[in-house]
Amino acid sequence: MDVSELLDSLNDKQRDVVAAPLQNMLVLAGAGSGKTRVLVQRIAWLMKVEHVSPHSILAVTFTNKAAAEMRSRVEQAVGGNVHGMWIGTFHGLAHRLLRMHFQEAKLPQAFQVLDSDDQLRLVKRVVRALNLDEKRWPAKQMQWYINGKKDEGLRPQHIETHYDPTEETFVKVYQAYQDACDRAGLVDFAELLLRAHELWLNHPILLQHYQQRFTHVLVDEFQDTNAIQYAWLTMLGREQGKVMIVGDDDQSIYGWRGAKIENIQRFLKDFDGAQTIRLEQNYRSTANILNAANKLIANNNNRLGKDLWTQDDAGEKISVYTAFNEIDEARFIAGRITEWQKRDLAASEDSLDDVAILYRSNAQSRLLEEALLQANLPYRIYGGLRFFERQEIKDALAYLRLINNRDDDAAFERIINTPTRGIGNTTLSLVRDAARSMEVTLWRACQTMLINQELKGRSAKVIRQFIELIEQLEDDSINLDLDQQANFVIQHSGLKAMYQAEKGERAEARIENLNELVTACQTFEMDPELMEEQSQLTAFLTHAALESGESQADEYEPAVQLMTMHSAKGLEFKLVFIAGLEEGMFPSQQSVEDIGRLEEERRLCYVGMTRAMEKLYLCHAESRRLYGQEKYHSPSRFLKELPGEYTEEIRLQNQVSRPKSSGRFSNTISLETFENSGFKLGQSVLHQKFGEGVVLNYEGNGAQSRVQVNFADVGSKWLVVAYANLTAL
Ligand code: ATP
Ligand code: MG
């Protein structure tokens, strides 16, 4: 690519950025305006035109995947490889620095990075070693505290406790945890950033080396940087006028994890001579999608303010689908994807990779996964585990498996110490050895060892308690329905309490997932052919194992992308579905009372909507069984914030939606057929939850047949006749 080509594909504003003189620069612009593209082109420009060596360039992105993509795009643009250039996440770059300067960073050469689960386990051990009550000082909360302090750049000795005993205990745990890490050569995620920062603070010569080396520093998604990342960047580049950041305050969605939108304005103050350039043309989405998203975000206060327009056609309207429940929602989405596949895929180069289903919480994926499987659509969960692979789900399933089959060694291993029972490695090794020499399973080995009194003292006691727990769980739950059995086991195994004690977003998600497992049991239908052969529990466990083992598309197969809106940041897809737009789901229940959190939810919705290029579906369900309970939610306020001119409503799957103007009684079946089903228009009916109402309308046939009832208390609702259990009055 020659130089003019580098600029040809850009608009004037974008060109200003790409070809700007060396200076500190903020590119502030809305979604899809080409921020990431401009950043890539800028790197190519620096190399091709300014003859900057790749060795002198440092670029920061938000995920490792984005970093890999940026590298390949730059290589494409310059037509060669870019060895020596540093591209990565803040964590990845900090890690590299620490590896290179382990001695200065006072780390052993072979230091290990601790992932979040390992970190939690270590914190737990520390809490116990300090003889603190684990209930009063839950490890998860400690972990949250430690990471929070590290993100702010604080070591234990920097923290002012003001003699507050609680704070003092926190600091004590932080210190003891840090000592344990240092002894073992372990570095957690937050420590990577903090240590890299300290490395430079304590070694000015090293800092100077990197300041001289990196003559160009570029940061994407800047709105989600935290305090320590900002500090690190400041040290590297503040005075030399070489930092270019791109970001969008409207897309700041990690406030809950310490990200600070204010860093954008701080940048303008702190970095010498920083210039702001705004990009205003959106190239991603059709006008309907873009205008609707603009209107939505306009409901937030204190925005830095940006105009965003597109030359694109209006395009199709945004479809808003009101599902009668969550299963209907999932089937609708799968149905629309199948249609799109038949109609558009055949005629173009598009692939299923161009389709994304976005949701607020990971627990929502299960039903969507099921519907996609049924529709034979390959899918991939992006940046997360499939439902049945998640830690808490595997824990709960392991209990059920062991209850079902005592010889399931994998299940035994998984839960023998989950929640912690104080069964040490020595005891476990004894059990494993015994099992091996007797050629029996772990469970049998335990029983034999107890009988022969081969286990002593505390070991004998805790192993016996575990055996009794499993026996008791089986006795107490054997006659329950499957969902009640699962619920009972989750409660009485101690799993729920363990996860409840963890606190924080992640813990909440785990509890949600556990409740969702109960729902999965509730709605699980056995293969009628196999009813005789196996119990419901066995059938369900097989179902879970198969689901987790095989259904995900392999890496190279085109597949529908499933992900949370958080992980969709920066990405784009032709066809996008957002599921679960209901009050209490999205915005989430916890956010509706706090204006700050509500605005962050709205930004998240803005991020979700602006992923769509050609067609956007927004779905909500009138009733939803989630987290083990059936709830009736009203449509999300975000739906109401979208002007009607950009949206159209769809009511029923596989049938033409009725134009609103065609009158009340336009139907797909005859009145006679409908009335044969036992209801008449205008008839009074009683519903268990909604009370009394009057039948207004009907549609669909057979199992699909639905009635619209105007209820005195809750207004008008569409209900499936087969499920609604209406009594004629
Ligand atoms: P986000 O805020 O979501 O990260 P962004 O501002 O980084 O979005 P990009 O992903 O860089 O936007 O660009 C959005 C889409 O518009 C991409 O497909 C990109 O290739 C395209 N695009 C950007 N600028 C132009 C241009 N001048 N001409 C044609 N297409 C463009
Ligand atoms: Mg981007």
mmCIF file of N, CA and C and ligand atoms in Angstrom, residues 36 220-221 570, ligand 2:
data_model
loop_
_atom_site.group_PDB
_atom_site.id
_atom_site.type_symbol
_atom_site.label_atom_id
_atom_site.label_comp_id
_atom_site.label_asym_id
_atom_site.label_seq_id
_atom_site.Cartn_x
_atom_site.Cartn_y
_atom_site.Cartn_z
ATOM 1 N N THR A 36 -10.796 2.933 16.003
ATOM 2 C CA THR A 36 -9.827 1.845 15.954
ATOM 3 C C THR A 36 -9.122 1.826 14.595
ATOM 4 N N ASP A 220 -6.203 2.450 22.636
ATOM 5 C CA ASP A 220 -7.609 2.320 22.205
ATOM 6 C C ASP A 220 -8.490 2.134 23.442
ATOM 7 N N GLU A 221 -9.780 2.443 23.315
ATOM 8 C CA GLU A 221 -10.747 2.260 24.413
ATOM 9 C C GLU A 221 -10.277 2.930 25.699
ATOM 10 N N GLY A 570 -16.143 -2.791 20.974
ATOM 11 C CA GLY A 570 -15.191 -2.685 19.862
ATOM 12 C C GLY A 570 -15.524 -3.552 18.648
HETATM 13 MG MG MG B 2 -13.017 0.673 18.315
#
